[in-house]
Short mmCIF file of C-alpha atoms in Angstrom, two decimals:
data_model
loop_
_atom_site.label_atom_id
_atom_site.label_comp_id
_atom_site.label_asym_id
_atom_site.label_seq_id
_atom_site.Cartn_x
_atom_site.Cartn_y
_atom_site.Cartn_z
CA UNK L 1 77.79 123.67 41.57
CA UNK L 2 79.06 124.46 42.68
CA UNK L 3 80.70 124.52 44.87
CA UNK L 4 78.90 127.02 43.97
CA UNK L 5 83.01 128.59 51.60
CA UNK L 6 82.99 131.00 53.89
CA UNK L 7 82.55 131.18 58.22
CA UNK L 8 79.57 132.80 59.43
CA UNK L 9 80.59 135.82 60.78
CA UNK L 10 79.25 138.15 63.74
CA UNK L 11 78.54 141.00 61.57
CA UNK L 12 75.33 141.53 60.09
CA UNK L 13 75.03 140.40 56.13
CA UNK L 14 72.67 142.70 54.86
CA UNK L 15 74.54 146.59 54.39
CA UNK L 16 74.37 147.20 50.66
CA UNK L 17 77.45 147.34 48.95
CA UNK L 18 77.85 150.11 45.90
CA UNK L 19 79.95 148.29 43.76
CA UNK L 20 77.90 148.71 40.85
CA UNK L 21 75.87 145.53 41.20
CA UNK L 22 72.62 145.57 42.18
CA UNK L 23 71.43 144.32 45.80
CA UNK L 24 75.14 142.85 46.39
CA UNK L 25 75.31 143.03 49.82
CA UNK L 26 78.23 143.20 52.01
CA UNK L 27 79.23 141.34 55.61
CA UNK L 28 79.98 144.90 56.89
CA UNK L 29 83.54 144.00 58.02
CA UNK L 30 86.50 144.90 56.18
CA UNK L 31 89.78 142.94 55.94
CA UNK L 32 92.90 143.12 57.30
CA UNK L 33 94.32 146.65 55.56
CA UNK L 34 97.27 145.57 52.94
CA UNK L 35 99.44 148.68 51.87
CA UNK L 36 101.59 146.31 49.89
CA UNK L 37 99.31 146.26 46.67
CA UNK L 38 99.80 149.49 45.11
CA UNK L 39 97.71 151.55 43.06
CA UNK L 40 97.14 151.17 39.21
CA UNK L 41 97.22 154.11 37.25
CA UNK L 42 97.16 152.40 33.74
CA UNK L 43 94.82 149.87 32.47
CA UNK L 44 94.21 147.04 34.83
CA UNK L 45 94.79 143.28 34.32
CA UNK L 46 93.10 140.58 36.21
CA UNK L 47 93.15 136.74 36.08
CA UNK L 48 90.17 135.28 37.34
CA UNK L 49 90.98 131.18 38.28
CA UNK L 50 88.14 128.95 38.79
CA UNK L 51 87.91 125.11 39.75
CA UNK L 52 85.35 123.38 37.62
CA UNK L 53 85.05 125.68 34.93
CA UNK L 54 82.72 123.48 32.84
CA UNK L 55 80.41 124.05 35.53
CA UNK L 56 77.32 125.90 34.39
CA UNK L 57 77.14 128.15 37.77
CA UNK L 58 80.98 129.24 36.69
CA UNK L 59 80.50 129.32 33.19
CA UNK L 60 78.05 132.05 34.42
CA UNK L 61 80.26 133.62 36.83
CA UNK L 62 82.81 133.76 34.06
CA UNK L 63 80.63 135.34 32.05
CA UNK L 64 79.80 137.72 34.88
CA UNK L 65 83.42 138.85 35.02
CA UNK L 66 84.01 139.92 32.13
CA UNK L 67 80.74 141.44 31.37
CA UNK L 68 81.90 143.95 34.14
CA UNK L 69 86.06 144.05 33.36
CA UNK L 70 84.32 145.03 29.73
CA UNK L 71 82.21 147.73 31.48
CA UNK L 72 85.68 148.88 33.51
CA UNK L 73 87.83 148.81 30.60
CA UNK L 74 89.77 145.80 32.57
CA UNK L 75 91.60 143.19 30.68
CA UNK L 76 90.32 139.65 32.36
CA UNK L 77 91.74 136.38 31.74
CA UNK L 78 89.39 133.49 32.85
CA UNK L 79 91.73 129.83 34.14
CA UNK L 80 89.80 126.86 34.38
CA UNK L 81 91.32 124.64 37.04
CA UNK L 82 89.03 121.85 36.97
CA UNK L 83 89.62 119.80 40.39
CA UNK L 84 93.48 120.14 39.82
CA UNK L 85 95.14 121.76 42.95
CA UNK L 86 98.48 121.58 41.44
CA UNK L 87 97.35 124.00 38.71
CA UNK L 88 96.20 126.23 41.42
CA UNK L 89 99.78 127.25 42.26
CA UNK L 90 101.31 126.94 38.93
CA UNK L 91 98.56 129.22 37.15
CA UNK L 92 99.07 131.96 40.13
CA UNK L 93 102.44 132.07 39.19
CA UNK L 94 101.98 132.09 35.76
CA UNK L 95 99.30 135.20 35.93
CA UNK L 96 102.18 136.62 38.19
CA UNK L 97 104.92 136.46 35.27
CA UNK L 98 102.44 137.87 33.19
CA UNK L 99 102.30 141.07 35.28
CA UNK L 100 98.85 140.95 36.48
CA UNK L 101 97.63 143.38 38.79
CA UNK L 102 94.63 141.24 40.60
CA UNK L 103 94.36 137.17 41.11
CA UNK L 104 90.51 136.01 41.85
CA UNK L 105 90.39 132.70 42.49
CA UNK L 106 88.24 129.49 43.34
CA UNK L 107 90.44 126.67 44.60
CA UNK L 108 89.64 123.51 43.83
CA UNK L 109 91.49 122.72 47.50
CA UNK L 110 91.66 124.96 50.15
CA UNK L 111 94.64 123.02 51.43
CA UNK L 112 96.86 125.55 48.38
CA UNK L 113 95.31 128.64 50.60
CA UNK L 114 98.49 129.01 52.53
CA UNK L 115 100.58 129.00 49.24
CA UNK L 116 98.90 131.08 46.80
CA UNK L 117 98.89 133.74 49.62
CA UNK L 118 102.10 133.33 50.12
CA UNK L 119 102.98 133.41 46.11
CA UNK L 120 100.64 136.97 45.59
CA UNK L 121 101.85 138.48 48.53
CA UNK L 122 105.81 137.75 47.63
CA UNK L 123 104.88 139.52 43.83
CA UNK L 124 102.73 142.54 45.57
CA UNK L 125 99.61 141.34 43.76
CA UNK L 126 96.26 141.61 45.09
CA UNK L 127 94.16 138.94 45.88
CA UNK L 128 90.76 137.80 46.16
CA UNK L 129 88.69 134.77 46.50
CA UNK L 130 85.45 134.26 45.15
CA UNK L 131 82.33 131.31 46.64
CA UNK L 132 84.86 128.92 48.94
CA UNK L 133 87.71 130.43 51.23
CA UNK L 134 91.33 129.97 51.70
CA UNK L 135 92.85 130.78 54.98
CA UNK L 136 96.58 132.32 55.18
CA UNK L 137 98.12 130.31 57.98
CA UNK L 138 96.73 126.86 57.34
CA UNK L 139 94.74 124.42 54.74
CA UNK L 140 91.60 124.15 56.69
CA UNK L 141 89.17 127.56 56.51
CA UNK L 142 87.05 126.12 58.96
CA UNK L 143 89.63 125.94 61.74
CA UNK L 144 90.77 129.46 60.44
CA UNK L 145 90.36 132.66 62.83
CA UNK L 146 88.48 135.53 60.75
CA UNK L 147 91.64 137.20 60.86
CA UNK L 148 93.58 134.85 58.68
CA UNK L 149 90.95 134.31 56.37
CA UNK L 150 91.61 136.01 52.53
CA UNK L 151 88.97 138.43 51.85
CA UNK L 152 85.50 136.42 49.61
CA UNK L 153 83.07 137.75 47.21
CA UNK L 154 80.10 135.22 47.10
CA UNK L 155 77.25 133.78 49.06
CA UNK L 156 76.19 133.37 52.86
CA UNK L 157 76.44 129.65 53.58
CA UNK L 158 74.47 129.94 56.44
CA UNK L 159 72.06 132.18 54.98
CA UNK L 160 71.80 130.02 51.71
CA UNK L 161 71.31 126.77 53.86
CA UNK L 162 68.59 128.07 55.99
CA UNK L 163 66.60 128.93 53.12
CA UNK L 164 66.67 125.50 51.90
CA UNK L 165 65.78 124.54 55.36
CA UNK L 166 62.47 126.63 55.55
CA UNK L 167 61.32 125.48 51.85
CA UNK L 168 62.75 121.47 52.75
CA UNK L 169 60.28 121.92 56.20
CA UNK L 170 57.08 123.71 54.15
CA UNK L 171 57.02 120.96 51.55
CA UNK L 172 57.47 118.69 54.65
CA UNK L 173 53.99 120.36 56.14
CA UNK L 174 52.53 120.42 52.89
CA UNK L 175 52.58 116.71 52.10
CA UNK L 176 51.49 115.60 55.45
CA UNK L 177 54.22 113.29 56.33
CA UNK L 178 55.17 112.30 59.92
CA UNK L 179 58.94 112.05 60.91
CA UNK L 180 58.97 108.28 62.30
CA UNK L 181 58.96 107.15 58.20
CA UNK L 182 61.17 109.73 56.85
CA UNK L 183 64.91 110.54 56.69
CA UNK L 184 66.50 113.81 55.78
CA UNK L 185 69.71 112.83 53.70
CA UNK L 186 72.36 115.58 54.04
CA UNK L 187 75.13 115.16 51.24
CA UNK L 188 77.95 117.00 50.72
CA UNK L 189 81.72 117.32 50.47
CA UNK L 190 83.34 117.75 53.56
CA UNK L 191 86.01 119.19 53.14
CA UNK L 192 84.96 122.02 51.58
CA UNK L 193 83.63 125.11 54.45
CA UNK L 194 81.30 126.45 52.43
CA UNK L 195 79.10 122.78 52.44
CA UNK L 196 79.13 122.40 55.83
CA UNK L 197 77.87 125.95 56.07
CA UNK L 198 75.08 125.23 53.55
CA UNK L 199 74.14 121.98 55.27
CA UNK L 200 74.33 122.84 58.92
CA UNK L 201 72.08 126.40 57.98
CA UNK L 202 69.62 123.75 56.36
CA UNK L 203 69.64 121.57 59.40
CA UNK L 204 68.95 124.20 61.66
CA UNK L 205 66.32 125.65 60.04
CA UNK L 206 64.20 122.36 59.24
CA UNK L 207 64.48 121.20 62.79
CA UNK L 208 63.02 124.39 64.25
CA UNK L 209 60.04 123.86 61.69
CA UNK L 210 59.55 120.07 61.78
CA UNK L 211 62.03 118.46 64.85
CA UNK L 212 62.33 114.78 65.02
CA UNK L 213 63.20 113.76 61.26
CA UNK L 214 66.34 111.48 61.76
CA UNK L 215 69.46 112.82 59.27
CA UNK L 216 71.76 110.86 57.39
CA UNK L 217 75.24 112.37 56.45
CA UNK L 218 76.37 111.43 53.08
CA UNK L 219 80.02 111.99 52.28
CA UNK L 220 80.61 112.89 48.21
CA UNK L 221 82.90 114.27 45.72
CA UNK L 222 80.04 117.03 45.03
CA UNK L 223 79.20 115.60 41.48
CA UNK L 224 76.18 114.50 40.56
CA UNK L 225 77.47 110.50 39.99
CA UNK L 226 79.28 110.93 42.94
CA UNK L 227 76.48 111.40 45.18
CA UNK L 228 73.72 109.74 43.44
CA UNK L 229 76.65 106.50 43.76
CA UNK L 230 76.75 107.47 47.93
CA UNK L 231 73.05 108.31 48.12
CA UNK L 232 72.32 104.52 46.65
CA UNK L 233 74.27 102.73 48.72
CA UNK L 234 72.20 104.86 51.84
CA UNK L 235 68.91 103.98 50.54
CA UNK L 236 69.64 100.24 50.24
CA UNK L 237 70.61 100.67 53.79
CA UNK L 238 67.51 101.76 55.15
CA UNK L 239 65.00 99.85 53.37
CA UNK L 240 62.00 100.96 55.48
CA UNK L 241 62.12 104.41 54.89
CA UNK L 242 58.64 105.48 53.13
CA UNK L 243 59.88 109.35 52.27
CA UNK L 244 63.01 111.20 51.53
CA UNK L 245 64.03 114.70 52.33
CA UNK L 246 67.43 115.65 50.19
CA UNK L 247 69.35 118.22 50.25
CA UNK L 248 73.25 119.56 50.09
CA UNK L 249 76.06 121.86 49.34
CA UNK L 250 74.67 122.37 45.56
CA UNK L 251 72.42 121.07 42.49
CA UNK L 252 74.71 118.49 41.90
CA UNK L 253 74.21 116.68 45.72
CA UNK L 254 70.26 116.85 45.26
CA UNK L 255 69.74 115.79 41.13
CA UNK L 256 72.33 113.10 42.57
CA UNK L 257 69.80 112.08 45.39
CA UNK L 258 66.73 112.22 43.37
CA UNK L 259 68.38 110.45 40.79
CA UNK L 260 69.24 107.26 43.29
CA UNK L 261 65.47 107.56 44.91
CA UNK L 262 63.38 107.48 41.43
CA UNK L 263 66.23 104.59 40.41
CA UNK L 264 65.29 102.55 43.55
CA UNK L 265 61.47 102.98 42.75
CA UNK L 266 60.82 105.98 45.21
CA UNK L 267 57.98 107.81 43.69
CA UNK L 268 58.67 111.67 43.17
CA UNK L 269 55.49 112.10 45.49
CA UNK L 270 57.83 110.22 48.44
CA UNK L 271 61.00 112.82 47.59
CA UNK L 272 61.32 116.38 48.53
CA UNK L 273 64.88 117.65 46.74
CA UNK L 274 65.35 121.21 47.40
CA UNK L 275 68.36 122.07 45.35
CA UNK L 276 71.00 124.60 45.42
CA UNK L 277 71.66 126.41 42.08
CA UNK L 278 68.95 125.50 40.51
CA UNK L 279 70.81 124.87 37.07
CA UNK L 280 70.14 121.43 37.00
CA UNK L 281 67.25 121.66 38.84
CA UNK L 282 65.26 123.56 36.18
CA UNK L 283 66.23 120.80 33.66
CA UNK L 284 64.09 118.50 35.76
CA UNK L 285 61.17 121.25 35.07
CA UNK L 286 61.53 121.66 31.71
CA UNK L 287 60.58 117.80 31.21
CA UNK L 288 56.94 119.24 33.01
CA UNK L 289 56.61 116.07 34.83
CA UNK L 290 56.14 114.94 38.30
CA UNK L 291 59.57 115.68 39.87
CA UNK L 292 61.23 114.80 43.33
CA UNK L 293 63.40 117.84 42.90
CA UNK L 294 60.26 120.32 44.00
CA UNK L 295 62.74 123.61 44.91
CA UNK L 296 66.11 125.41 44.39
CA UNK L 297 67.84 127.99 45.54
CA UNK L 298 68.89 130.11 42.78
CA UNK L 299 72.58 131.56 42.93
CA UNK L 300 73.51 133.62 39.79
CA UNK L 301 76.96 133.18 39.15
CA UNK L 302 76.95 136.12 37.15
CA UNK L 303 76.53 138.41 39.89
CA UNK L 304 79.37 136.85 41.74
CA UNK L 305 81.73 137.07 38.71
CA UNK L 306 80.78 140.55 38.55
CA UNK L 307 80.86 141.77 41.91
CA UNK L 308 83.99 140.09 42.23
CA UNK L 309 85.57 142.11 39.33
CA UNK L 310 84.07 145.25 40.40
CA UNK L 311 85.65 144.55 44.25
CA UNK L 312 89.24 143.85 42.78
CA UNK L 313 88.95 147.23 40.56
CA UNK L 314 87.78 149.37 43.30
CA UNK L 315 91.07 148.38 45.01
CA UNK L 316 93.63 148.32 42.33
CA UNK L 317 92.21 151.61 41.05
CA UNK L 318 91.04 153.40 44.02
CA UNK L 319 92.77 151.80 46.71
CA UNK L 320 89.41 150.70 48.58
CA UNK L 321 90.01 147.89 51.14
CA UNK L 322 88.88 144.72 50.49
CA UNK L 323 85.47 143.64 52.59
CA UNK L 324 86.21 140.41 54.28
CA UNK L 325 83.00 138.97 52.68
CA UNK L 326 80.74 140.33 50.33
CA UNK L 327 77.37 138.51 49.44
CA UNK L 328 75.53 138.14 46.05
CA UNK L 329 71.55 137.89 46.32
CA UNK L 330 70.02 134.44 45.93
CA UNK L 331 66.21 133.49 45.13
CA UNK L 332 64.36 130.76 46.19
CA UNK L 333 62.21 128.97 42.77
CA UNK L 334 60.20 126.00 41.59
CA UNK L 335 58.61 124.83 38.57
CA UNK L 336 55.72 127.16 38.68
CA UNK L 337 58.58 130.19 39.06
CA UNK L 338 62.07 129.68 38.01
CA UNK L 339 61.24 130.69 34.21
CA UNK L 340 60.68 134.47 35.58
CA UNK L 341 64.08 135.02 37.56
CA UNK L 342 65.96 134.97 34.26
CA UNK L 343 67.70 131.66 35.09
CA UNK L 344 68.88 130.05 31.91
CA UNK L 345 68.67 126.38 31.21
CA UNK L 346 70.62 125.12 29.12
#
């Protein structure tokens, strides 16, 4: 996923934002106010510039934007950046020359935050980042006062992570294991905020359920090879370990970990994946058989690309502030559920 990043802020998540999206909620806190975007009175153009556009959570969120710039008569152009940072900067100015009005973007690094502020605030255009942050005055979000950070459209990390938490901790208590002959492995990409968010929410929430399973941290590129290639390599290290708890910044980190258990010999019964996206989790489902991914955490991309469109048109046309953060709904789903959220699996 994503990757499917944001800091936990103060503010309570849960005021409901009417931007035309259902149960879109908002952090409550507005942005810094810019008066140098100015109003559009004709019709509006946006470019929308995601990393990992192949990705089926973006390919949704894409799909989510311009559902809704159809709806508000916007004209949207969708970038895929794949994992290039380079073509972060060159595509901002390109949608720039081209006399957009609005830049949404995913980074593929936040380390080009700094930079493609700079670029859209030189050229007056607005700008808005969607699932991971970009700070203004530096290339790591994390270390980023709220201030500096560029308003987001997208989930609650923490939120997100302490929901896989709870389910990681109930399948815990529901298969009877004990914590001396089980490991939690924790994989993600650390660089990105909105991981360490998801992990550290998950972490928190398992140990006030079920305290004394050790954790292993497993650095990855957030791909599925990437971790299930990590994930190996820290099962062959701890050879003793009689059941797995997995979990991560998205579907990609878990299927990754399952993938490395069942290829050791770890029977799904032994693995508890609870996923995060659920878009490759529910192709584990679909085979209906015995599974160690057993939950996922279903973000709908499509609301983000949508809310994310609306947010950018309330500005350019109406001149409505930015939130600094406003969050999508996610749902929590299995194999017995997942076919009646309206999840597609393709």
């Amino acid at each position: 996923m994503m990757s499917l990043s944001h800091r936990h802020l103060s503010v309570a998540a849960g005021l409901l934002l009417t931007m035309g999206l259902t149960s879109a909620c908002s952090s409550g806190q507005e942005a810094a106010k810019d008066d140098s975007v100015a109003k559009v009175d004709g019709r509006i153009s946006v470019t929308y510039l995601q990393k990992q556009g192949d990705q089926e959570y973006f390919i949704g969120e894409a799909a989510g934007a311009q559902a809704k710039a159809d709806e508000l008569g916007i004209d949207l152009k969708v970038v895929n950046l794949g994992t290039d940072a380079n073509k972060t900067i060159s595509e901002v100015q390109s949608a720039i020359a081209q006399k957009t009005n609005g830049v949404i973007v995913v980074v593929p690094d936040p380390a080009v935050g700094p930079q493609v502020v700079q670029t859209a605030r030189d050229a007056k255009v607005a700008l808005l980042t969607s699932d991971d942050q970009i700070c203004t005055t530096g290339p790591d979000p994390a270390a980023c006062a709220t201030t500096d950070l560029v308003p987001r459209v997208g989930f609650s990390g923490g939120q997100m992570g302490e929901e896989v938490g709870k389910r990681a901790a109930a399948e815990f208590q529901k298969a009877g294991w004990n914590a001396a002959d089980t490991r939690i492995i924790s994989a993600w990409k650390q660089d990105v905020t909105v991981c360490g968010d998801r992990v550290t929410g998950a972490k928190k929430a398992f140990d006030a359920a079920v305290p004394g399973v050790k954790n292993i941290d497993v650095p990855t590129d957030n791909t599925p090879t990437g971790a299930q290639d990590r994930i190996a390599a820290t099962i062959t290290a701890n050879p003793g370990v009689k059941n797995w708890v997995v979990w991560g910044c998205n579907d990609e980190n878990v299927m990754g970990g399952v993938t490395a258990l069942q290829n050791a010999g770890v029977k799904p019964g032994n693995v508890i994946g609870i996923g995060l996206g659920a878009y490759l989790a529910c192709k584990e489902w679909q085979a209906d058989k015995p599974s160690g991914m057993k939950a996922a955490l279903f973000i709908n991309g499509k609301d983000v690309g949508a809310l994310a469109v609306q947010t950018m048109y309330d500005k350019l046309k109406n001149g409505k502030e930015f939130p600094a953060e406003a969050f999508a709904p996610t749902t929590m789903i299995d194999a017995s559920t997942w076919k009646q959220t309206g999840l597609t699996c393709s």
